[in-house]
Tab-separated table of C-alpha atoms in Angstrom:
chain	number	residue	atom	x	y	z
A	1	MET	CA	46.931	157.511	68.488
A	2	LYS	CA	49.444	159.380	70.601
A	3	GLY	CA	53.049	158.876	69.608
A	4	VAL	CA	52.234	157.868	65.996
A	5	ARG	CA	53.340	160.388	63.380
A	6	VAL	CA	52.932	159.871	59.642
A	7	SER	CA	52.838	162.170	56.635
A	8	SER	CA	50.172	160.300	54.644
A	9	SER	CA	46.933	158.399	55.187
A	10	TYR	CA	44.184	156.540	53.327
A	11	GLY	CA	40.437	157.074	53.626
A	12	ILE	CA	38.042	154.275	52.569
A	13	ASP	CA	34.372	154.856	51.699
A	14	ALA	CA	32.983	151.368	51.146
A	15	GLY	CA	29.215	151.089	50.701
A	16	ASP	CA	26.752	148.884	48.865
A	17	GLY	CA	27.606	149.286	45.187
A	18	PHE	CA	30.278	151.955	45.669
A	19	LEU	CA	33.936	152.111	46.692
A	20	ALA	CA	36.261	155.105	47.009
A	21	VAL	CA	39.849	155.150	48.289
A	22	VAL	CA	41.706	158.452	48.682
A	23	ARG	CA	45.279	159.084	49.779
A	24	ALA	CA	46.084	162.282	51.721
A	25	ALA	CA	49.611	163.624	52.154
A	26	ARG	CA	50.983	166.625	53.953
A	27	SER	CA	52.497	169.329	51.768
A	28	PRO	CA	53.753	172.899	52.293
A	29	ARG	CA	50.355	174.147	51.084
A	30	GLY	CA	48.323	171.834	53.303
A	31	LEU	CA	46.821	168.441	52.545
A	32	ALA	CA	47.123	167.031	49.016
A	33	PHE	CA	44.567	164.390	47.989
A	34	THR	CA	45.025	161.648	45.398
A	35	THR	CA	42.098	159.461	44.316
A	36	VAL	CA	43.265	155.862	44.263
A	37	LEU	CA	39.875	154.434	43.317
A	38	SER	CA	36.341	155.747	42.850
A	39	GLY	CA	33.462	153.964	41.154
A	40	THR	CA	30.722	151.340	41.174
A	41	GLY	CA	30.100	147.896	39.676
A	42	PRO	CA	32.184	144.746	39.107
A	43	VAL	CA	35.105	146.678	37.619
A	44	THR	CA	35.420	148.599	40.845
A	45	GLU	CA	35.440	145.356	42.807
A	46	ASP	CA	38.390	144.078	40.778
A	47	ALA	CA	40.234	147.384	41.074
A	48	GLY	CA	39.488	147.343	44.774
A	49	GLN	CA	41.928	144.463	45.230
A	50	GLY	CA	44.729	146.684	43.948
A	51	ALA	CA	43.680	149.522	46.234
A	52	ALA	CA	43.483	147.122	49.186
A	53	SER	CA	47.000	145.864	48.436
A	54	GLU	CA	48.304	149.430	48.285
A	55	THR	CA	46.798	150.365	51.652
A	56	ALA	CA	47.981	147.122	53.262
A	57	LEU	CA	51.543	147.668	52.021
A	58	ALA	CA	51.614	151.280	53.279
A	59	ALA	CA	50.320	150.152	56.667
A	60	ALA	CA	52.851	147.320	56.877
A	61	ARG	CA	55.682	149.743	56.107
A	62	ARG	CA	54.294	152.109	58.768
A	63	ILE	CA	54.223	155.085	56.448
A	64	SER	CA	50.439	155.574	56.314
A	65	ILE	CA	47.382	155.101	58.504
A	66	VAL	CA	44.240	153.598	56.978
A	67	ALA	CA	40.811	154.821	58.111
A	68	ALA	CA	37.248	153.830	57.310
A	69	ALA	CA	33.878	154.851	58.731
A	70	LEU	CA	31.094	153.181	60.646
A	71	PRO	CA	27.832	154.064	58.819
A	72	ALA	CA	25.717	156.639	60.609
A	73	ARG	CA	22.765	154.226	60.734
A	74	ASP	CA	24.780	151.938	63.044
A	75	SER	CA	25.758	154.623	65.551
A	76	VAL	CA	24.246	157.434	67.602
A	77	VAL	CA	25.452	160.997	68.031
A	78	ARG	CA	24.617	162.936	71.180
A	79	ARG	CA	25.395	166.474	72.285
A	80	LEU	CA	26.179	166.569	76.043
A	81	THR	CA	26.633	169.478	78.454
A	82	VAL	CA	28.466	169.197	81.777
A	83	PRO	CA	27.710	172.008	84.307
A	84	MET	CA	31.318	172.441	85.440
A	85	PRO	CA	34.208	174.535	84.094
A	86	SER	CA	36.955	171.873	84.300
A	87	VAL	CA	37.472	169.852	81.106
A	88	ALA	CA	39.484	167.227	83.010
A	89	ARG	CA	36.671	166.650	85.499
A	90	ALA	CA	34.080	166.682	82.723
A	91	ARG	CA	35.908	163.827	80.958
A	92	ARG	CA	35.361	161.649	84.026
A	93	VAL	CA	31.586	162.181	84.156
A	94	LEU	CA	30.827	162.209	80.418
A	95	PRO	CA	30.527	158.379	80.141
A	96	SER	CA	27.876	158.391	82.881
A	97	LEU	CA	25.940	161.176	81.153
A	98	LEU	CA	26.158	159.301	77.852
A	99	ASP	CA	24.984	156.033	79.414
A	100	VAL	CA	21.526	157.409	80.251
A	101	ARG	CA	21.131	158.793	76.728
A	102	LEU	CA	21.790	155.529	74.881
A	103	PRO	CA	19.285	152.895	73.699
A	104	PHE	CA	21.796	150.181	74.673
A	105	ARG	CA	24.160	149.541	77.573
A	106	LEU	CA	27.373	151.544	77.613
A	107	GLU	CA	29.298	148.391	78.568
A	108	ASP	CA	28.205	146.761	75.293
A	109	CYS	CA	29.307	149.535	72.967
A	110	ALA	CA	32.298	151.500	71.697
A	111	PHE	CA	32.178	155.230	72.237
A	112	ALA	CA	34.279	158.353	71.746
A	113	PHE	CA	34.065	162.085	72.396
A	114	PRO	CA	35.402	163.811	69.262
A	115	VAL	CA	34.695	167.291	70.647
A	116	ILE	CA	35.131	168.413	74.260
A	117	ARG	CA	35.427	172.124	74.878
A	118	ARG	CA	34.708	174.764	77.488
A	119	THR	CA	31.921	177.244	76.727
A	120	PRO	CA	31.968	180.988	77.566
A	121	ASP	CA	29.328	180.466	80.294
A	122	GLY	CA	31.661	178.201	82.306
A	123	ARG	CA	30.344	174.800	81.239
A	124	VAL	CA	31.783	171.985	79.118
A	125	ASP	CA	30.163	171.003	75.829
A	126	ALA	CA	30.878	167.603	74.267
A	127	LEU	CA	29.938	165.642	71.155
A	128	ALA	CA	29.569	161.914	71.835
A	129	VAL	CA	29.524	159.020	69.359
A	130	ALA	CA	28.534	155.497	70.390
A	131	ALA	CA	27.864	152.220	68.585
A	132	PRO	CA	27.099	148.646	69.696
A	133	ARG	CA	30.097	146.339	69.596
A	134	SER	CA	28.144	144.058	67.305
A	135	ALA	CA	27.791	146.866	64.735
A	136	VAL	CA	31.519	147.593	64.903
A	137	GLU	CA	32.312	143.903	64.454
A	138	ARG	CA	29.981	143.635	61.428
A	139	ARG	CA	31.552	146.685	59.817
A	140	LEU	CA	35.091	145.399	60.332
A	141	ALA	CA	34.115	142.007	58.909
A	142	ALA	CA	32.576	143.642	55.837
A	143	LEU	CA	35.678	145.735	55.251
A	144	LYS	CA	37.927	142.733	55.703
A	145	GLY	CA	35.810	140.857	53.159
A	146	ALA	CA	36.573	143.665	50.697
A	147	GLY	CA	40.302	143.351	51.470
A	148	PHE	CA	40.667	146.279	53.854
A	149	ASP	CA	41.793	146.262	57.474
A	150	PRO	CA	41.511	149.882	58.686
A	151	MET	CA	43.450	150.963	61.740
A	152	ILE	CA	40.885	153.612	62.575
A	153	LEU	CA	37.108	153.224	62.400
A	154	ASP	CA	35.746	156.773	62.443
A	155	ALA	CA	32.123	157.895	62.742
A	156	GLU	CA	30.564	158.844	59.418
A	157	ALA	CA	28.550	161.948	60.381
A	158	PRO	CA	31.253	163.789	62.417
A	159	ALA	CA	33.795	163.116	59.659
A	160	LEU	CA	31.437	164.559	57.007
A	161	TRP	CA	30.719	167.569	59.179
A	162	ALA	CA	34.398	168.281	59.884
A	163	ARG	CA	35.371	168.081	56.197
A	164	ALA	CA	32.510	170.369	55.208
A	165	GLN	CA	33.856	172.965	57.635
A	166	SER	CA	37.189	172.862	55.780
A	167	GLU	CA	35.944	172.763	52.163
A	168	CYS	CA	32.699	174.755	52.556
A	169	PRO	CA	33.117	176.987	55.648
A	170	ALA	CA	29.955	178.156	57.395
A	171	THR	CA	28.806	181.667	56.433
A	172	GLY	CA	26.683	182.258	59.536
A	173	THR	CA	25.083	180.664	62.567
A	174	GLY	CA	21.968	179.359	60.807
A	175	ILE	CA	20.993	175.768	60.115
A	176	ARG	CA	23.573	173.805	58.164
A	177	VAL	CA	22.977	170.400	56.591
A	178	VAL	CA	25.737	168.197	55.179
A	179	ALA	CA	23.960	165.611	53.028
A	180	HIS	CA	25.879	162.521	51.888
A	181	PHE	CA	23.945	160.944	48.997
A	182	ALA	CA	25.218	157.403	48.328
A	183	PRO	CA	23.577	154.535	46.369
A	184	ASP	CA	22.492	152.838	49.596
A	185	ARG	CA	21.763	155.753	51.952
A	186	LEU	CA	21.223	159.438	52.525
A	187	VAL	CA	22.973	160.766	55.637
A	188	LEU	CA	22.091	164.227	56.933
A	189	ALA	CA	24.509	165.788	59.440
A	190	VAL	CA	22.608	168.727	60.912
A	191	GLY	CA	23.874	171.588	63.036
A	192	ARG	CA	24.367	175.327	63.351
A	193	GLY	CA	27.492	177.277	62.552
A	194	GLU	CA	30.355	174.944	63.433
A	195	ASP	CA	28.452	172.638	65.832
A	196	LEU	CA	27.055	169.274	64.777
A	197	GLU	CA	23.791	168.664	66.632
A	198	SER	CA	21.995	165.633	65.156
A	199	VAL	CA	22.089	163.009	62.396
A	200	VAL	CA	19.317	161.663	60.164
A	201	THR	CA	19.810	158.507	58.081
A	202	LEU	CA	17.468	157.469	55.251
A	203	ARG	CA	17.484	154.293	53.159
A	204	GLU	CA	14.025	154.356	51.540
A	205	GLY	CA	12.507	156.604	48.893
A	206	LEU	CA	15.802	157.850	47.422
A	207	GLY	CA	14.856	157.443	43.752
A	208	ALA	CA	14.980	160.244	41.209
A	209	ALA	CA	11.205	160.571	41.152
A	210	PRO	CA	8.197	159.155	42.966
A	211	SER	CA	7.861	156.561	40.222
A	212	ASP	CA	11.133	155.000	41.349
A	213	ALA	CA	9.823	154.285	44.837
A	214	SER	CA	6.500	153.713	46.454
A	215	ASP	CA	4.510	156.833	47.222
A	216	GLY	CA	4.515	155.933	50.897
A	217	ASP	CA	8.292	155.588	51.088
A	218	ARG	CA	8.826	158.838	49.228
A	219	ALA	CA	6.351	160.771	51.353
A	220	ALA	CA	7.746	159.318	54.579
A	221	MET	CA	11.269	160.231	53.548
A	222	LEU	CA	10.329	163.843	52.740
A	223	GLN	CA	8.352	164.114	55.967
A	224	ARG	CA	11.433	163.124	57.977
A	225	VAL	CA	13.677	165.568	56.136
A	226	ARG	CA	11.517	168.731	56.208
A	227	PRO	CA	11.864	169.355	59.997
A	228	VAL	CA	15.622	169.375	59.550
A	229	LEU	CA	15.451	172.800	57.884
A	230	GLY	CA	13.692	174.313	60.893
A	231	THR	CA	11.271	177.212	60.827
A	232	ASP	CA	13.558	180.210	60.546
A	233	GLY	CA	13.841	179.860	56.755
A	234	SER	CA	17.516	180.395	56.007
A	235	ALA	CA	19.743	177.312	55.782
A	236	GLU	CA	22.768	175.896	53.964
A	237	TRP	CA	22.425	172.476	52.339
A	238	ILE	CA	25.727	170.931	51.187
A	239	TRP	CA	25.479	167.949	48.830
A	240	THR	CA	28.202	165.283	48.979
A	241	GLY	CA	28.392	161.646	47.882
A	242	PRO	CA	28.657	159.646	44.637
A	243	ARG	CA	25.021	160.129	43.551
A	244	VAL	CA	25.438	163.918	43.447
A	245	GLU	CA	27.542	163.531	40.276
A	246	GLY	CA	26.251	160.177	39.110
A	247	ASP	CA	22.530	160.957	39.386
A	248	PRO	CA	21.978	164.755	39.262
A	249	GLU	CA	18.299	164.264	38.408
A	250	ALA	CA	17.759	162.530	41.760
A	251	VAL	CA	19.274	165.555	43.525
A	252	ALA	CA	17.144	168.002	41.537
A	253	SER	CA	14.004	165.938	42.195
A	254	PHE	CA	14.755	165.852	45.913
A	255	GLU	CA	15.247	169.631	46.092
A	256	ARG	CA	12.023	170.181	44.179
A	257	ASP	CA	9.900	167.742	46.185
A	258	LEU	CA	11.255	168.969	49.518
A	259	GLY	CA	9.578	172.328	48.902
A	260	ALA	CA	12.182	174.349	50.769
A	261	GLY	CA	11.975	178.132	50.816
A	262	THR	CA	14.023	180.502	48.724
A	263	ASP	CA	16.325	181.201	51.652
A	264	VAL	CA	17.864	177.721	51.440
A	265	ARG	CA	21.275	177.732	49.728
A	266	TRP	CA	21.954	174.533	47.768
A	267	ILE	CA	25.717	173.892	47.587
A	268	ARG	CA	27.518	171.138	45.648
A	269	ALA	CA	30.766	170.115	47.350
A	270	PRO	CA	33.791	169.812	45.034
A	271	GLU	CA	34.411	166.215	43.887
A	272	PRO	CA	31.447	164.940	45.925
A	273	ALA	CA	31.993	161.245	45.051
A	274	THR	CA	35.194	161.034	47.130
A	275	PHE	CA	34.113	163.515	49.800
A	276	LEU	CA	33.738	160.971	52.630
A	277	ALA	CA	37.017	159.232	51.751
A	278	ARG	CA	38.781	162.629	51.812
A	279	ALA	CA	37.167	163.417	55.140
A	280	LEU	CA	38.435	160.191	56.713
A	281	ALA	CA	41.965	160.602	55.373
A	282	ALA	CA	42.142	164.240	56.462
A	283	ARG	CA	40.911	163.438	59.980
A	284	VAL	CA	43.853	161.088	60.501
A	285	LEU	CA	46.470	163.721	59.676
A	286	SER	CA	44.753	166.552	61.511
A	287	ALA	CA	43.112	164.551	64.287
A	288	GLY	CA	44.022	166.669	67.290
A	289	PRO	CA	41.159	167.007	69.770
A	290	ALA	CA	38.583	165.844	67.158
A	291	ALA	CA	40.017	162.316	66.874
A	292	CYS	CA	37.469	159.509	66.844
A	293	ASN	CA	38.286	155.783	66.734
A	294	LEU	CA	35.655	153.168	67.552
A	295	ARG	CA	38.193	150.339	67.329
A	296	GLN	CA	38.749	150.061	71.063
A	297	GLY	CA	39.777	147.389	73.515
A	298	ASP	CA	39.927	143.928	71.965
A	299	LEU	CA	38.583	145.403	68.703
A	300	ALA	CA	41.689	147.578	68.285
A	301	HIS	CA	43.924	146.935	65.299
A	302	ALA	CA	46.716	144.683	66.568
A	303	GLY	CA	49.384	146.049	64.240
A	304	PHE	CA	48.454	149.630	65.003
A	305	ALA	CA	48.602	148.987	68.756
A	306	SER	CA	52.123	147.588	68.438
A	307	TRP	CA	52.948	150.534	66.198
A	308	GLY	CA	51.976	152.826	69.025
A	309	LEU	CA	54.055	150.797	71.478
A	310	ALA	CA	57.042	151.047	69.160
A	311	ALA	CA	56.521	154.784	68.958
A	312	GLY	CA	56.344	154.827	72.756
A	313	ARG	CA	59.614	152.929	72.968
A	314	ARG	CA	61.218	155.386	70.564
A	315	ALA	CA	59.936	158.223	72.710
A	316	ALA	CA	61.328	156.495	75.811
A	317	VAL	CA	64.734	156.085	74.149
A	318	ALA	CA	64.648	159.725	73.108
A	319	CYS	CA	63.812	160.710	76.684
A	320	LEU	CA	66.676	158.543	77.965
A	321	VAL	CA	69.132	160.151	75.560
A	322	ALA	CA	67.841	163.585	76.529
A	323	GLY	CA	68.233	162.643	80.197
A	324	LEU	CA	71.831	161.553	79.683
A	325	ALA	CA	72.576	164.750	77.797
A	326	LEU	CA	71.008	166.746	80.608
A	327	ALA	CA	73.070	164.863	83.182
A	328	ALA	CA	76.250	165.581	81.225
A	329	PHE	CA	75.277	169.227	81.004
A	330	GLN	CA	74.612	169.260	84.760
A	331	VAL	CA	78.076	167.862	85.459
A	332	SER	CA	79.743	170.454	83.250
A	333	LEU	CA	77.591	173.211	84.739
A	334	THR	CA	78.527	172.139	88.271
A	335	ALA	CA	82.227	172.197	87.377
A	336	TRP	CA	81.891	175.657	85.812
A	337	VAL	CA	80.020	176.983	88.856
A	338	SER	CA	82.724	175.565	91.147
A	339	ARG	CA	85.449	177.321	89.133
A	340	ARG	CA	83.517	180.590	89.192
A	341	GLU	CA	82.909	180.262	92.937
A	342	ALA	CA	86.630	179.687	93.606
A	343	ASP	CA	87.532	182.718	91.468
A	344	VAL	CA	85.021	184.952	93.266
A	345	GLN	CA	86.302	183.706	96.645
A	346	ARG	CA	89.881	184.585	95.699
A	347	ARG	CA	88.829	188.084	94.605
A	348	LEU	CA	86.804	188.584	97.809
A	349	GLU	CA	89.717	187.589	100.017
A	350	SER	CA	92.075	189.824	98.070
A	351	GLU	CA	89.774	192.851	98.372
A	352	ALA	CA	89.172	192.201	102.084
A	353	ARG	CA	92.931	192.108	102.757
A	354	ARG	CA	93.471	195.270	100.703
A	355	VAL	CA	90.639	197.302	102.240
A	356	GLY	CA	91.273	196.139	105.803
A	357	ARG	CA	95.071	196.048	105.403
A	358	LEU	CA	94.983	192.525	106.804
A	359	ALA	CA	97.584	189.819	106.490
A	360	GLY	CA	94.907	187.134	106.228
A	361	VAL	CA	91.153	186.657	106.473
A	362	GLN	CA	88.942	183.799	107.613
A	363	ARG	CA	86.736	182.219	104.937
A	364	GLY	CA	83.168	183.425	105.294
A	365	GLN	CA	84.207	186.325	107.576
A	366	GLU	CA	85.872	188.504	104.935
A	367	LEU	CA	83.326	191.349	105.020
A	368	ARG	CA	83.099	191.496	108.827
A	369	MET	CA	86.888	191.474	109.305
A	370	ALA	CA	87.404	194.205	106.707
A	371	LYS	CA	84.679	196.409	108.254
A	372	ASP	CA	86.102	195.948	111.752
A	373	ALA	CA	89.580	196.851	110.549
A	374	VAL	CA	88.329	200.006	108.812
A	375	THR	CA	86.339	201.008	111.923
A	376	ARG	CA	89.405	200.646	114.168
A	377	ARG	CA	91.507	202.696	111.761
A	378	ASN	CA	88.911	205.450	111.546
A	379	THR	CA	88.658	205.604	115.346
A	380	ALA	CA	92.403	205.967	115.653
A	381	LEU	CA	92.435	208.758	113.067
A	382	ALA	CA	89.457	210.604	114.563
A	383	PRO	CA	91.575	213.298	116.345
A	384	VAL	CA	93.393	214.038	113.139
A	385	ALA	CA	90.165	214.159	111.145
A	386	SER	CA	88.640	216.585	113.628
A	387	LEU	CA	91.336	219.126	112.763
A	388	PHE	CA	89.890	219.427	109.295
A	389	GLU	CA	86.234	219.717	110.359
A	390	PRO	CA	84.483	223.144	110.006
A	391	SER	CA	84.845	225.418	113.084
A	392	ALA	CA	81.844	226.351	115.263
A	393	VAL	CA	83.121	229.932	115.616
A	394	PRO	CA	81.244	231.300	112.555
A	395	ARG	CA	77.974	229.849	113.876
A	396	LEU	CA	78.594	231.326	117.326
A	397	ALA	CA	79.447	234.712	115.809
A	398	GLY	CA	76.260	234.688	113.794
A	399	MET	CA	74.191	233.922	116.894
A	400	LEU	CA	75.839	236.741	118.860
A	401	ARG	CA	75.274	239.195	116.005
A	402	LEU	CA	71.553	238.308	115.916
A	403	ALA	CA	71.349	238.619	119.712
A	404	ARG	CA	72.758	242.145	119.606
A	405	GLN	CA	70.375	243.179	116.829
A	406	SER	CA	67.310	241.652	118.521
A	407	GLY	CA	68.055	242.588	122.115
A	408	LEU	CA	68.558	239.030	123.272
A	409	THR	CA	70.672	237.931	126.198
A	410	PHE	CA	72.248	234.451	126.382
A	411	GLU	CA	72.784	232.589	129.616
A	412	VAL	CA	73.826	229.185	128.180
A	413	ILE	CA	75.219	228.284	124.755
A	414	GLU	CA	76.162	224.681	124.014
A	415	LEU	CA	77.200	224.344	120.382
A	416	ALA	CA	78.387	221.100	118.732
A	417	ASP	CA	78.219	219.544	115.288
A	418	ASP	CA	75.366	217.212	116.203
A	419	ALA	CA	73.539	219.143	118.915
A	420	VAL	CA	72.860	222.681	120.175
A	421	ARG	CA	71.298	224.244	123.302
A	422	VAL	CA	70.657	227.941	123.917
A	423	GLU	CA	69.090	229.508	127.019
A	424	GLY	CA	68.404	233.221	127.521
A	425	THR	CA	65.817	235.977	127.620
A	426	SER	CA	64.047	237.877	124.865
A	427	PRO	CA	62.480	241.347	124.879
A	428	ASP	CA	59.275	239.778	123.518
A	429	ARG	CA	57.951	236.326	122.501
A	430	ASP	CA	58.947	236.692	118.839
A	431	ALA	CA	62.508	237.957	118.892
A	432	CYS	CA	63.981	234.625	120.042
A	433	GLY	CA	62.513	233.003	116.907
A	434	ARG	CA	65.321	234.599	114.854
A	435	ILE	CA	67.848	232.403	116.655
A	436	GLU	CA	65.715	229.301	115.930
A	437	ASP	CA	65.544	230.228	112.232
A	438	PHE	CA	69.325	230.721	112.105
A	439	LEU	CA	69.967	227.307	113.627
A	440	ARG	CA	67.574	225.607	111.210
A	441	LEU	CA	69.528	227.109	108.306
A	442	GLN	CA	72.632	225.527	109.821
A	443	GLY	CA	71.005	222.064	109.540
A	444	TYR	CA	69.643	221.608	113.074
A	445	ARG	CA	66.213	220.294	113.923
A	446	THR	CA	65.136	222.757	116.598
A	447	ARG	CA	62.524	222.926	119.341
A	448	ILE	CA	61.822	226.233	121.176
A	449	ARG	CA	60.222	226.594	124.581
A	450	ARG	CA	59.079	230.004	125.879
A	451	ASN	CA	58.361	230.567	129.589
A	452	ASP	CA	56.088	233.137	131.204
A	453	GLU	CA	57.153	236.777	131.097
A	454	ALA	CA	59.402	237.778	134.048
A	455	VAL	CA	58.964	240.800	136.350
A	456	ASP	CA	61.302	242.879	134.219
A	457	GLY	CA	59.117	242.202	131.139
A	458	ARG	CA	61.575	239.835	129.412
A	459	VAL	CA	60.593	236.358	128.157
A	460	PRO	CA	62.862	233.412	129.135
A	461	PHE	CA	63.401	230.894	126.292
A	462	THR	CA	65.187	227.622	125.616
A	463	ILE	CA	66.169	226.334	122.153
A	464	GLU	CA	67.346	222.736	121.680
A	465	GLY	CA	68.255	221.002	118.463
A	466	ASP	CA	70.126	218.171	116.801
A	467	ARG	CA	71.326	217.339	113.313
A	468	LYS	CA	69.591	214.801	111.133
């Protein structure tokens, strides 16, 4: 639940003839598990009262969250695909897609989507879990009869699958089976790589040998299990559950009778008896996007709902305090900006008066008034400045020297710093180009115009130019 943060949790695996309670706590090295109770028989039932009291006390003190599982036989798991890239939009249509895939009405069940993710091909893939409300109510009543009132009712198969990914990571993309072997059931969570695809639940023919069950039950059970391994040969089969340690002969008999190929890897999970309880406890502390809680609506845990509201109120108070702190910071920031603005304004006015030699300036017009004052001063000093400008005599002398050498005659010479105009005649069409080249070296952009040759054989020309 959003807003609820704890550092420990309890997972409860309560089945017919077996009870396991595990506590998980966060540590610097990850999750640390402590087995509170694990066993079968009347002794376990008596010890279960102590475990129930411990979980109830931790929940009442709001230091731990208690989780149990709805058996896989009472729920359905479906893999759904939404042909759209938006996860937010896919969330809105997933219930409708799930409704047509269920054997019961969606309105009469509790459902969750533990996995919703975008695929590389631009679609959204989701794992859906659904169960009739009546099944959820029966499970909660059974747990309450044993002394437990879990805040979260997870789905058995997805929890098993998620824990197997942590304790026995997949080594490839082939078929992967997580088998939970309990006294009252055999649950097979089947998928490929990291994706859970289907669930098979068996309750008949689970004895150690055919003599322990009718031949029909045993054969029917094996016939249902064999297709799980597929036809490609290689597969990983991970054994979990109390019977893996308590009845190893039943496991060996099952592997032998199944007749699987040599490419099937048989793996025993560490501490298999408490595997499901560990899975449930771990899912609470690392829920994230894979959270699954079938206690919804009026079936929600009343204390946990108020716990969430209290966490929401704490978050609201924290937001209020943060808002007040931000407002105080805004006030101080505004005051600082005002002081800085006044200081910059004083410096601007001072510089404007200094540069423009002004007695005073108008606020907002400092730059314009200073520029106008400098322009007026420069205009008044222009005659004096012109005395120190370079003379045009050297340029004129250079032009006359080139004219003498090239046989040119000048009729008009207008020479200024920013413009030039030369008119005359040339003994041929090329000689006047020397004057144009000279003027370009002096920084003028020139244009030459040559007229038709006169009667005396000379070519009239005009050169105009200006400075960049």
